[in-house]
mmCIF file of C-alpha atoms in Angstrom:
data_model
loop_
_atom_site.group_PDB
_atom_site.id
_atom_site.type_symbol
_atom_site.label_atom_id
_atom_site.label_comp_id
_atom_site.label_asym_id
_atom_site.label_seq_id
_atom_site.Cartn_x
_atom_site.Cartn_y
_atom_site.Cartn_z
ATOM 1 C CA MET K 1 2.871 14.642 20.908
ATOM 2 C CA ALA K 2 2.551 11.048 21.991
ATOM 3 C CA LEU K 3 4.458 9.617 19.014
ATOM 4 C CA LEU K 4 7.399 11.954 19.593
ATOM 5 C CA ASP K 5 7.398 11.053 23.294
ATOM 6 C CA LEU K 6 7.316 7.365 22.345
ATOM 7 C CA GLN K 7 10.235 7.828 19.978
ATOM 8 C CA SER K 8 12.261 9.559 22.678
ATOM 9 C CA SER K 9 11.415 6.846 25.196
ATOM 10 C CA ILE K 10 12.441 3.981 22.935
ATOM 11 C CA SER K 11 15.477 5.839 21.648
ATOM 12 C CA SER K 12 16.698 6.239 25.217
ATOM 13 C CA ARG K 13 16.712 2.447 25.523
ATOM 14 C CA VAL K 14 17.954 1.708 22.032
ATOM 15 C CA ALA K 15 21.243 3.570 21.785
ATOM 16 C CA LEU K 16 21.825 4.928 18.312
ATOM 17 C CA SER K 17 25.367 3.639 18.471
ATOM 18 C CA ALA K 18 23.913 0.123 18.580
ATOM 19 C CA VAL K 19 22.298 0.736 15.193
ATOM 20 C CA GLY K 20 24.616 0.255 12.241
ATOM 21 C CA LEU K 21 25.683 3.064 9.951
ATOM 22 C CA ALA K 22 23.965 1.351 7.023
ATOM 23 C CA ASP K 23 20.650 1.349 8.890
ATOM 24 C CA ARG K 24 20.997 5.021 9.704
ATOM 25 C CA ARG K 25 21.804 5.908 6.119
ATOM 26 C CA ALA K 26 18.880 3.849 4.854
ATOM 27 C CA ALA K 27 16.562 5.554 7.354
ATOM 28 C CA VAL K 28 17.690 8.947 6.065
ATOM 29 C CA VAL K 29 16.801 7.822 2.547
ATOM 30 C CA VAL K 30 13.318 6.712 3.648
ATOM 31 C CA LEU K 31 12.380 9.659 5.852
ATOM 32 C CA GLY K 32 14.129 12.154 3.592
ATOM 33 C CA SER K 33 12.058 10.898 0.658
ATOM 34 C CA VAL K 34 8.886 11.313 2.710
ATOM 35 C CA LEU K 35 9.760 14.913 3.609
ATOM 36 C CA VAL K 36 10.667 15.809 0.021
ATOM 37 C CA TYR K 37 7.372 14.335 -1.203
ATOM 38 C CA GLY K 38 5.486 16.293 1.434
ATOM 39 C CA PHE K 39 7.231 19.547 0.511
ATOM 40 C CA VAL K 40 6.460 19.081 -3.195
ATOM 41 C CA MET K 41 2.810 18.193 -2.568
ATOM 42 C CA GLN K 42 2.331 21.142 -0.227
ATOM 43 C CA ARG K 43 3.748 23.532 -2.812
ATOM 44 C CA LEU K 44 1.685 22.057 -5.630
ATOM 45 C CA SER K 45 -1.561 21.904 -3.668
ATOM 46 C CA GLY K 46 -1.273 25.204 -1.852
ATOM 47 C CA VAL K 47 -2.680 23.596 1.296
ATOM 48 C CA PRO K 48 -1.849 25.931 4.213
ATOM 49 C CA VAL K 49 0.866 24.550 6.463
ATOM 50 C CA GLY K 50 -1.453 24.898 9.444
ATOM 51 C CA ALA K 51 -4.114 22.769 7.770
ATOM 52 C CA LEU K 52 -1.516 20.157 6.861
ATOM 53 C CA VAL K 53 -0.189 20.024 10.419
ATOM 54 C CA GLY K 54 -3.743 19.652 11.707
ATOM 55 C CA VAL K 55 -4.408 16.630 9.498
ATOM 56 C CA VAL K 56 -1.008 15.114 10.323
ATOM 57 C CA LEU K 57 -1.798 15.387 14.035
ATOM 58 C CA MET K 58 -5.086 13.544 13.454
ATOM 59 C CA PHE K 59 -3.090 10.498 12.320
ATOM 60 C CA GLU K 60 -0.642 10.662 15.242
ATOM 61 C CA PRO K 61 -2.698 8.690 17.806
ATOM 62 C CA LEU K 62 -3.249 5.904 15.283
ATOM 63 C CA ALA K 63 0.468 5.738 14.482
ATOM 64 C CA THR K 64 1.422 5.721 18.168
ATOM 65 C CA ALA K 65 -1.069 2.979 19.025
ATOM 66 C CA THR K 66 0.091 0.867 16.094
ATOM 67 C CA ILE K 67 3.773 1.210 17.001
ATOM 68 C CA LEU K 68 3.034 0.242 20.604
ATOM 69 C CA PHE K 69 0.919 -2.736 19.571
ATOM 70 C CA VAL K 70 3.515 -4.059 17.120
ATOM 71 C CA ALA K 71 6.301 -3.516 19.661
ATOM 72 C CA LEU K 72 4.427 -5.403 22.379
ATOM 73 C CA VAL K 73 3.649 -8.327 20.072
ATOM 74 C CA ALA K 74 7.280 -8.455 18.939
ATOM 75 C CA LEU K 75 8.590 -8.321 22.513
ATOM 76 C CA ALA K 76 6.239 -11.128 23.532
ATOM 77 C CA LEU K 77 7.466 -13.233 20.609
ATOM 78 C CA TRP K 78 11.104 -12.560 21.481
ATOM 79 C CA ILE K 79 10.438 -13.716 25.056
ATOM 80 C CA VAL K 80 8.680 -16.890 23.955
ATOM 81 C CA ARG K 81 11.124 -17.658 21.133
ATOM 82 C CA PRO K 82 14.647 -16.604 22.137
ATOM 83 C CA GLU K 83 16.053 -17.721 18.773
ATOM 84 C CA THR K 84 14.289 -14.742 17.126
ATOM 85 C CA ARG K 85 16.075 -12.141 19.264
ATOM 86 C CA ASP K 86 18.784 -11.214 16.775
ATOM 87 C CA ARG K 87 19.337 -7.537 15.923
ATOM 88 C CA ILE K 88 16.675 -6.279 18.337
ATOM 89 C CA GLU K 89 18.103 -2.748 18.368
ATOM 90 C CA SER K 90 17.952 -2.551 14.585
ATOM 91 C CA ARG K 91 14.404 -3.923 14.494
ATOM 92 C CA LEU K 92 13.117 -1.396 17.066
ATOM 93 C CA PHE K 93 14.914 1.410 15.262
ATOM 94 C CA TRP K 94 13.174 0.479 12.029
ATOM 95 C CA LEU K 95 9.852 0.186 13.833
ATOM 96 C CA LEU K 96 10.129 3.884 14.672
ATOM 97 C CA VAL K 97 11.214 4.734 11.135
ATOM 98 C CA ALA K 98 8.397 2.727 9.546
ATOM 99 C CA GLY K 99 5.840 4.101 11.995
ATOM 100 C CA SER K 100 6.877 7.677 11.264
ATOM 101 C CA MET K 101 6.795 6.976 7.524
ATOM 102 C CA ALA K 102 3.274 5.534 7.662
ATOM 103 C CA TRP K 103 2.112 8.349 9.961
ATOM 104 C CA LEU K 104 3.189 11.029 7.488
ATOM 105 C CA THR K 105 2.473 9.336 4.171
ATOM 106 C CA PHE K 106 -1.317 9.208 4.418
ATOM 107 C CA PRO K 107 -1.899 12.940 5.040
ATOM 108 C CA LEU K 108 0.789 13.888 2.497
ATOM 109 C CA PHE K 109 -0.735 11.651 -0.178
ATOM 110 C CA GLY K 110 -4.105 13.185 0.662
ATOM 111 C CA MET K 111 -2.889 16.580 -0.594
ATOM 112 C CA PHE K 112 -2.245 15.055 -4.001
ATOM 113 C CA LYS K 113 -5.392 12.988 -4.263
ATOM 114 C CA GLN K 114 -7.801 15.550 -2.867
ATOM 115 C CA VAL K 115 -6.365 18.837 -4.148
ATOM 116 C CA VAL K 116 -3.808 18.311 -6.930
ATOM 117 C CA LEU K 117 -5.314 15.425 -8.931
ATOM 118 C CA PRO K 118 -8.749 17.057 -9.494
ATOM 119 C CA LEU K 119 -6.973 19.817 -11.437
ATOM 120 C CA ARG K 120 -5.958 17.212 -14.009
ATOM 121 C CA GLY K 121 -9.493 16.106 -14.849
ATOM 122 C CA PHE K 122 -10.599 12.558 -15.594
ATOM 123 C CA LEU K 123 -9.173 11.900 -19.051
ATOM 124 C CA TRP K 124 -8.880 8.119 -19.291
ATOM 125 C CA ASP K 125 -12.222 6.715 -18.146
ATOM 126 C CA ARG K 126 -13.688 6.169 -21.591
ATOM 127 C CA SER K 127 -10.582 4.340 -22.819
ATOM 128 C CA LEU K 128 -10.267 2.205 -19.692
ATOM 129 C CA ALA K 129 -13.940 1.263 -19.801
ATOM 130 C CA HIS K 130 -13.598 0.280 -23.465
ATOM 131 C CA ILE K 131 -10.533 -1.910 -22.809
ATOM 132 C CA GLY K 132 -12.351 -4.012 -20.220
ATOM 133 C CA ARG K 133 -15.418 -4.475 -22.384
ATOM 134 C CA MET K 134 -13.301 -5.286 -25.423
ATOM 135 C CA LEU K 135 -11.297 -7.934 -23.559
ATOM 136 C CA LEU K 136 -14.279 -9.688 -21.954
ATOM 137 C CA GLY K 137 -17.132 -8.885 -24.296
ATOM 138 C CA ILE K 138 -19.184 -7.393 -21.466
ATOM 139 C CA SER K 139 -18.473 -5.036 -18.596
ATOM 140 C CA PRO K 140 -16.279 -6.852 -16.051
ATOM 141 C CA TRP K 141 -18.582 -5.913 -13.165
ATOM 142 C CA GLN K 142 -21.317 -8.026 -14.733
ATOM 143 C CA ILE K 143 -19.091 -11.093 -14.387
ATOM 144 C CA THR K 144 -18.270 -10.412 -10.722
ATOM 145 C CA HIS K 145 -21.943 -9.924 -9.959
ATOM 146 C CA GLN K 146 -22.739 -13.241 -11.595
ATOM 147 C CA LEU K 147 -20.160 -14.946 -9.382
ATOM 148 C CA PHE K 148 -20.500 -12.882 -6.179
ATOM 149 C CA GLY K 149 -23.885 -11.287 -6.715
ATOM 150 C CA SER K 150 -25.581 -12.464 -3.547
ATOM 151 C CA LEU K 151 -25.559 -10.268 -0.462
ATOM 152 C CA PRO K 152 -23.444 -12.736 1.606
ATOM 153 C CA ALA K 153 -20.825 -12.944 -1.160
ATOM 154 C CA THR K 154 -20.843 -9.167 -1.595
ATOM 155 C CA ARG K 155 -20.512 -8.745 2.156
ATOM 156 C CA PHE K 156 -17.496 -11.067 2.086
ATOM 157 C CA LEU K 157 -15.825 -8.961 -0.613
ATOM 158 C CA ASP K 158 -16.658 -5.828 1.356
ATOM 159 C CA SER K 159 -14.906 -7.246 4.429
ATOM 160 C CA ILE K 160 -11.862 -8.208 2.349
ATOM 161 C CA TYR K 161 -11.684 -4.728 0.860
ATOM 162 C CA SER K 162 -12.158 -2.969 4.194
ATOM 163 C CA LEU K 163 -9.404 -5.022 5.826
ATOM 164 C CA TRP K 164 -6.919 -3.699 3.275
ATOM 165 C CA LEU K 165 -6.443 -0.321 4.966
ATOM 166 C CA ILE K 166 -5.506 -1.922 8.289
ATOM 167 C CA LEU K 167 -3.093 -4.389 6.687
ATOM 168 C CA ILE K 168 -1.415 -1.726 4.579
ATOM 169 C CA PHE K 169 -0.958 0.705 7.460
ATOM 170 C CA VAL K 170 0.499 -1.981 9.730
ATOM 171 C CA PHE K 171 2.588 -3.698 7.035
ATOM 172 C CA PRO K 172 5.784 -1.578 7.145
ATOM 173 C CA MET K 173 5.857 -1.745 10.957
ATOM 174 C CA VAL K 174 5.426 -5.511 10.962
ATOM 175 C CA VAL K 175 8.200 -5.775 8.376
ATOM 176 C CA ALA K 176 10.451 -3.658 10.621
ATOM 177 C CA VAL K 177 10.332 -6.160 13.481
ATOM 178 C CA ALA K 178 9.694 -9.400 11.596
ATOM 179 C CA VAL K 179 12.292 -9.222 8.816
ATOM 180 C CA GLY K 180 15.868 -9.590 9.995
ATOM 181 C CA GLU K 181 17.674 -9.462 6.653
ATOM 182 C CA PRO K 182 18.573 -5.748 6.214
ATOM 183 C CA ARG K 183 18.275 -5.530 2.442
ATOM 184 C CA VAL K 184 14.891 -7.228 2.288
ATOM 185 C CA ARG K 185 13.570 -5.128 5.170
ATOM 186 C CA PHE K 186 14.680 -1.893 3.539
ATOM 187 C CA ARG K 187 13.273 -2.884 0.154
ATOM 188 C CA LEU K 188 9.862 -3.785 1.558
ATOM 189 C CA ILE K 189 9.610 -0.587 3.615
ATOM 190 C CA PHE K 190 10.938 1.704 0.913
ATOM 191 C CA SER K 191 8.810 0.016 -1.772
ATOM 192 C CA TRP K 192 5.744 0.698 0.386
ATOM 193 C CA PHE K 193 6.412 4.425 0.361
ATOM 194 C CA ALA K 194 7.677 4.572 -3.223
ATOM 195 C CA ALA K 195 4.411 2.972 -4.387
ATOM 196 C CA TRP K 196 2.448 5.961 -3.065
ATOM 197 C CA VAL K 197 4.743 8.301 -4.991
ATOM 198 C CA LEU K 198 5.330 6.479 -8.273
ATOM 199 C CA ILE K 199 2.097 4.491 -8.630
ATOM 200 C CA GLY K 200 -0.404 6.433 -6.525
ATOM 201 C CA THR K 201 0.833 9.882 -7.542
ATOM 202 C CA LEU K 202 2.801 9.975 -10.820
ATOM 203 C CA ALA K 203 0.979 7.143 -12.589
ATOM 204 C CA ALA K 204 -2.374 8.323 -11.235
ATOM 205 C CA TRP K 205 -1.688 11.779 -12.682
ATOM 206 C CA VAL K 206 -0.792 10.336 -16.085
ATOM 207 C CA PHE K 207 -3.795 7.974 -16.198
ATOM 208 C CA ALA K 208 -6.235 10.254 -14.364
ATOM 209 C CA SER K 209 -9.590 8.473 -14.071
ATOM 210 C CA ALA K 210 -12.559 8.349 -11.722
ATOM 211 C CA GLY K 211 -13.744 4.744 -11.958
ATOM 212 C CA PRO K 212 -17.027 3.066 -12.982
ATOM 213 C CA VAL K 213 -19.037 4.043 -9.899
ATOM 214 C CA TYR K 214 -18.304 7.744 -10.491
ATOM 215 C CA TYR K 215 -18.516 7.625 -14.280
ATOM 216 C CA ASN K 216 -21.990 9.107 -14.596
ATOM 217 C CA ALA K 217 -21.357 11.771 -11.974
ATOM 218 C CA LEU K 218 -17.949 12.961 -13.182
ATOM 219 C CA VAL K 219 -17.332 11.783 -16.749
ATOM 220 C CA GLY K 220 -20.524 11.378 -18.774
ATOM 221 C CA HIS K 221 -23.575 9.214 -19.243
ATOM 222 C CA ASP K 222 -23.091 5.466 -19.480
ATOM 223 C CA ALA K 223 -26.162 3.247 -19.208
ATOM 224 C CA ASN K 224 -24.112 0.210 -18.231
ATOM 225 C CA TYR K 225 -22.521 1.929 -15.249
ATOM 226 C CA ALA K 226 -25.893 3.400 -14.312
ATOM 227 C CA ALA K 227 -27.099 -0.206 -14.113
ATOM 228 C CA LEU K 228 -24.137 -1.011 -11.863
ATOM 229 C CA GLN K 229 -25.137 1.818 -9.527
ATOM 230 C CA LEU K 230 -28.708 0.522 -9.385
ATOM 231 C CA ARG K 231 -27.431 -2.977 -8.655
ATOM 232 C CA LEU K 232 -25.190 -1.733 -5.831
ATOM 233 C CA ALA K 233 -28.002 0.432 -4.437
ATOM 234 C CA GLY K 234 -30.243 -2.634 -4.274
ATOM 235 C CA LEU K 235 -27.608 -4.615 -2.388
ATOM 236 C CA GLU K 236 -27.115 -1.717 -0.005
ATOM 237 C CA ARG K 237 -30.849 -1.536 0.764
ATOM 238 C CA LEU K 238 -30.828 -5.237 1.640
ATOM 239 C CA ALA K 239 -27.742 -4.800 3.812
ATOM 240 C CA VAL K 240 -29.229 -1.818 5.671
ATOM 241 C CA ALA K 241 -32.456 -3.741 6.213
ATOM 242 C CA GLN K 242 -30.392 -6.416 7.966
ATOM 243 C CA GLY K 243 -28.728 -3.760 10.107
ATOM 244 C CA ARG K 244 -25.262 -4.265 8.594
ATOM 245 C CA PRO K 245 -24.529 -1.714 5.862
ATOM 246 C CA LEU K 246 -21.758 -2.362 3.359
ATOM 247 C CA ALA K 247 -18.743 -0.172 4.155
ATOM 248 C CA ALA K 248 -17.745 0.384 0.516
ATOM 249 C CA LEU K 249 -21.205 1.578 -0.473
ATOM 250 C CA GLN K 250 -21.444 3.809 2.587
ATOM 251 C CA PHE K 251 -18.116 5.418 1.734
ATOM 252 C CA GLN K 252 -18.663 6.049 -1.988
ATOM 253 C CA PRO K 253 -21.085 9.013 -1.654
ATOM 254 C CA ILE K 254 -18.895 10.500 1.091
ATOM 255 C CA LEU K 255 -15.934 10.575 -1.300
ATOM 256 C CA LEU K 256 -18.058 12.139 -4.029
ATOM 257 C CA ASP K 257 -19.290 14.891 -1.710
ATOM 258 C CA ALA K 258 -15.733 15.569 -0.512
ATOM 259 C CA PHE K 259 -14.516 15.724 -4.116
ATOM 260 C CA ARG K 260 -17.112 18.346 -4.995
ATOM 261 C CA LEU K 261 -16.247 20.450 -1.943
ATOM 262 C CA ARG K 262 -12.487 20.184 -2.679
ATOM 263 C CA ASN K 263 -11.683 20.308 1.016
ATOM 264 C CA TYR K 264 -8.473 18.852 2.396
ATOM 265 C CA ALA K 265 -9.482 16.342 5.062
ATOM 266 C CA PRO K 266 -8.058 13.215 6.770
ATOM 267 C CA ALA K 267 -9.365 10.924 4.018
ATOM 268 C CA GLY K 268 -10.718 11.474 0.562
ATOM 269 C CA GLY K 269 -9.924 11.698 -3.111
ATOM 270 C CA ILE K 270 -11.044 9.832 -6.217
ATOM 271 C CA SER K 271 -8.652 7.931 -8.483
ATOM 272 C CA ALA K 272 -8.994 4.683 -10.423
ATOM 273 C CA MET K 273 -5.990 3.882 -12.606
ATOM 274 C CA PRO K 274 -3.737 2.339 -11.367
ATOM 275 C CA SER K 275 -5.261 0.617 -8.338
ATOM 276 C CA MET K 276 -3.298 1.318 -5.162
ATOM 277 C CA HIS K 277 -5.328 -1.406 -3.472
ATOM 278 C CA VAL K 278 -3.949 -3.995 -5.879
ATOM 279 C CA ALA K 279 -0.461 -2.457 -5.987
ATOM 280 C CA LEU K 280 0.054 -2.657 -2.232
ATOM 281 C CA ALA K 281 -1.707 -6.024 -2.011
ATOM 282 C CA THR K 282 0.942 -7.187 -4.486
ATOM 283 C CA LEU K 283 3.632 -5.909 -2.112
ATOM 284 C CA LEU K 284 2.001 -8.044 0.597
ATOM 285 C CA VAL K 285 2.385 -11.017 -1.734
ATOM 286 C CA ILE K 286 6.043 -10.209 -2.324
ATOM 287 C CA GLY K 287 6.630 -9.933 1.422
ATOM 288 C CA GLY K 288 4.728 -13.156 1.996
ATOM 289 C CA PHE K 289 6.882 -15.110 -0.429
ATOM 290 C CA ARG K 290 9.996 -13.746 1.238
ATOM 291 C CA ARG K 291 8.696 -15.455 4.387
ATOM 292 C CA ASN K 292 7.554 -18.753 2.905
ATOM 293 C CA ARG K 293 5.392 -20.160 0.161
ATOM 294 C CA LEU K 294 2.363 -20.650 2.406
ATOM 295 C CA TRP K 295 2.209 -16.971 3.369
ATOM 296 C CA GLY K 296 2.878 -15.977 -0.225
ATOM 297 C CA GLY K 297 0.090 -18.196 -1.547
ATOM 298 C CA LEU K 298 -2.466 -16.999 1.001
ATOM 299 C CA LEU K 299 -1.646 -13.349 0.327
ATOM 300 C CA ALA K 300 -1.805 -13.976 -3.422
ATOM 301 C CA ILE K 301 -5.386 -15.199 -2.960
ATOM 302 C CA TYR K 302 -6.099 -12.092 -0.883
ATOM 303 C CA ALA K 303 -4.672 -9.835 -3.622
ATOM 304 C CA LEU K 304 -6.838 -11.591 -6.227
ATOM 305 C CA LEU K 305 -9.933 -11.003 -4.083
ATOM 306 C CA ILE K 306 -8.982 -7.341 -3.681
ATOM 307 C CA TRP K 307 -8.899 -7.009 -7.469
ATOM 308 C CA ILE K 308 -12.269 -8.731 -7.820
ATOM 309 C CA ALA K 309 -13.791 -6.551 -5.101
ATOM 310 C CA SER K 310 -12.445 -3.383 -6.733
ATOM 311 C CA ILE K 311 -14.364 -4.287 -9.901
ATOM 312 C CA HIS K 312 -17.421 -5.576 -8.041
ATOM 313 C CA PHE K 313 -18.010 -2.295 -6.194
ATOM 314 C CA GLY K 314 -17.170 -0.133 -9.197
ATOM 315 C CA TRP K 315 -14.038 1.394 -7.711
ATOM 316 C CA HIS K 316 -11.846 0.279 -10.605
ATOM 317 C CA TYR K 317 -11.820 -0.818 -14.216
ATOM 318 C CA PHE K 318 -10.692 -4.311 -15.181
ATOM 319 C CA ILE K 319 -7.195 -3.262 -16.253
ATOM 320 C CA ASP K 320 -6.418 -1.046 -13.232
ATOM 321 C CA GLY K 321 -5.432 -4.013 -11.083
ATOM 322 C CA PRO K 322 -3.078 -5.919 -13.424
ATOM 323 C CA VAL K 323 -1.290 -2.705 -14.426
ATOM 324 C CA ALA K 324 -0.820 -1.774 -10.756
ATOM 325 C CA ALA K 325 0.495 -5.248 -9.921
ATOM 326 C CA LEU K 326 3.048 -5.105 -12.736
ATOM 327 C CA MET K 327 4.136 -1.648 -11.632
ATOM 328 C CA MET K 328 4.600 -2.889 -8.080
ATOM 329 C CA VAL K 329 6.702 -5.852 -9.194
ATOM 330 C CA GLY K 330 8.809 -3.518 -11.320
ATOM 331 C CA LEU K 331 9.238 -1.130 -8.402
ATOM 332 C CA TRP K 332 10.265 -4.002 -6.137
ATOM 333 C CA LYS K 333 12.886 -5.099 -8.655
ATOM 334 C CA ALA K 334 14.145 -1.520 -8.992
ATOM 335 C CA THR K 335 14.884 -1.228 -5.265
ATOM 336 C CA ALA K 336 17.518 -3.978 -5.395
ATOM 337 C CA PRO K 337 20.440 -1.769 -6.562
ATOM 338 C CA LEU K 338 19.654 0.892 -3.955
ATOM 339 C CA ALA K 339 19.494 -1.723 -1.186
ATOM 340 C CA ALA K 340 22.809 -3.194 -2.365
ATOM 341 C CA ARG K 341 24.397 0.250 -2.271
ATOM 342 C CA LEU K 342 23.115 1.003 1.228
ATOM 343 C CA TYR K 343 23.960 -2.463 2.545
ATOM 344 C CA PRO K 344 27.137 -3.547 0.695
ATOM 345 C CA GLU K 345 28.466 -7.052 1.012
ATOM 346 C CA PRO K 346 31.568 -7.495 3.190
ATOM 347 C CA SER K 347 34.777 -6.963 1.242
ATOM 348 C CA SER K 348 35.980 -10.403 2.300
ATOM 349 C CA ALA K 349 33.581 -12.319 0.046
ATOM 350 C CA ILE K 350 36.630 -13.642 -1.783
ATOM 351 C CA THR K 351 39.497 -14.432 0.541
ATOM 352 C CA ALA K 352 42.960 -15.850 0.070
ATOM 353 C CA VAL K 353 43.612 -19.205 1.657
ATOM 354 C CA HIS K 354 47.175 -20.638 1.616
ATOM 355 C CA GLY K 355 48.037 -18.306 -1.242
ATOM 356 C CA GLU K 356 45.027 -19.400 -3.302
ATOM 357 C CA LEU K 357 41.654 -17.794 -3.804
ATOM 358 C CA SER K 358 38.774 -19.540 -2.100
ATOM 359 C CA PRO K 359 36.173 -20.803 -4.572
ATOM 360 C CA LEU K 360 33.237 -18.549 -5.377
ATOM 361 C CA PRO K 361 29.865 -19.613 -3.976
ATOM 362 C CA SER K 362 27.937 -21.883 -6.277
ATOM 363 C CA PRO K 363 24.976 -20.325 -8.095
ATOM 364 C CA PRO K 364 21.765 -20.395 -6.031
ATOM 365 C CA HIS K 365 18.951 -22.698 -7.005
ATOM 366 C CA LEU K 366 16.168 -21.225 -9.038
ATOM 367 C CA ARG K 367 13.751 -19.596 -6.604
ATOM 368 C CA ASN K 368 10.209 -18.380 -6.782
ATOM 369 C CA PHE K 369 9.738 -15.339 -8.990
ATOM 370 C CA PHE K 370 8.884 -13.130 -6.019
ATOM 371 C CA GLU K 371 11.900 -14.439 -4.108
ATOM 372 C CA SER K 372 14.392 -13.462 -6.812
ATOM 373 C CA THR K 373 16.605 -10.350 -6.961
#
């Protein structure tokens, strides 16, 4: 397999001895967690191992190409800016770890979303729909269609939403080579995977729901959501007439057909609460603020647009996004103790000088919320 060959090739140039013990232990935590999750999902879903391997291999070329692309961009940057060349061995090591993690996570998560979750049934749609209407007085989608109801505005939201998958797949690999501080790098990468497990799997099982666009097909009759479907169908007809269909509206019936067939395939599954789109967009915001306030602010705007788009196209209820964002922030905070354990501070933080203890560092200035911990 190309990815395995790539790993062997890079590993031959990046001696494992050049990678610190802490990095190796942290990598075991990440990849071990992925394998445990995969084992559990395979046992719960009953997906044949052969079928799982087949889907995993479908993702391998994408993972290999992404690793190569990120590596080439990073190498070019290191040539142009020599001051960024610190810890290259560690960064390339984590590129392979993050690439392998992303490669495996999508097909493993697919077993849950496509095979396990449908067994739960959609239990929360009526409550989630009521919460949004109670908070705003009308269905939230009616507000987004007042603000972004034109075809150009809807097309803009569609582009924003479609870009998410690329950004999320590339994110852990970019973090691997772009973030030099070991604890932050580990937390961002591990939080990415943990979100699929804790938010996309456990929380999705607890709050099993289909979403507004599938309400009438999978939950029951709702005239308001039927009106949403008519509205979206009208926008899609206009888009097709212009020769540029809307990706979200093209994909929605495909997911519904796949759900009814219950086949395990490279992509599929229906789940609303909590929104993984918003959860992982929130992780982008956290990573952005770790870089600087400009990146954090821009990615915060992107995350807000993702939430709006998720309501606009009927993927999610109003509350799915804020709940997912809070969960992601909580998960990010929870990774701090694990990162501290894997990457302990040097024992010489307090040293004796001339028989006296050196003064403790002064407390840091108050930092941005996302920069704390």
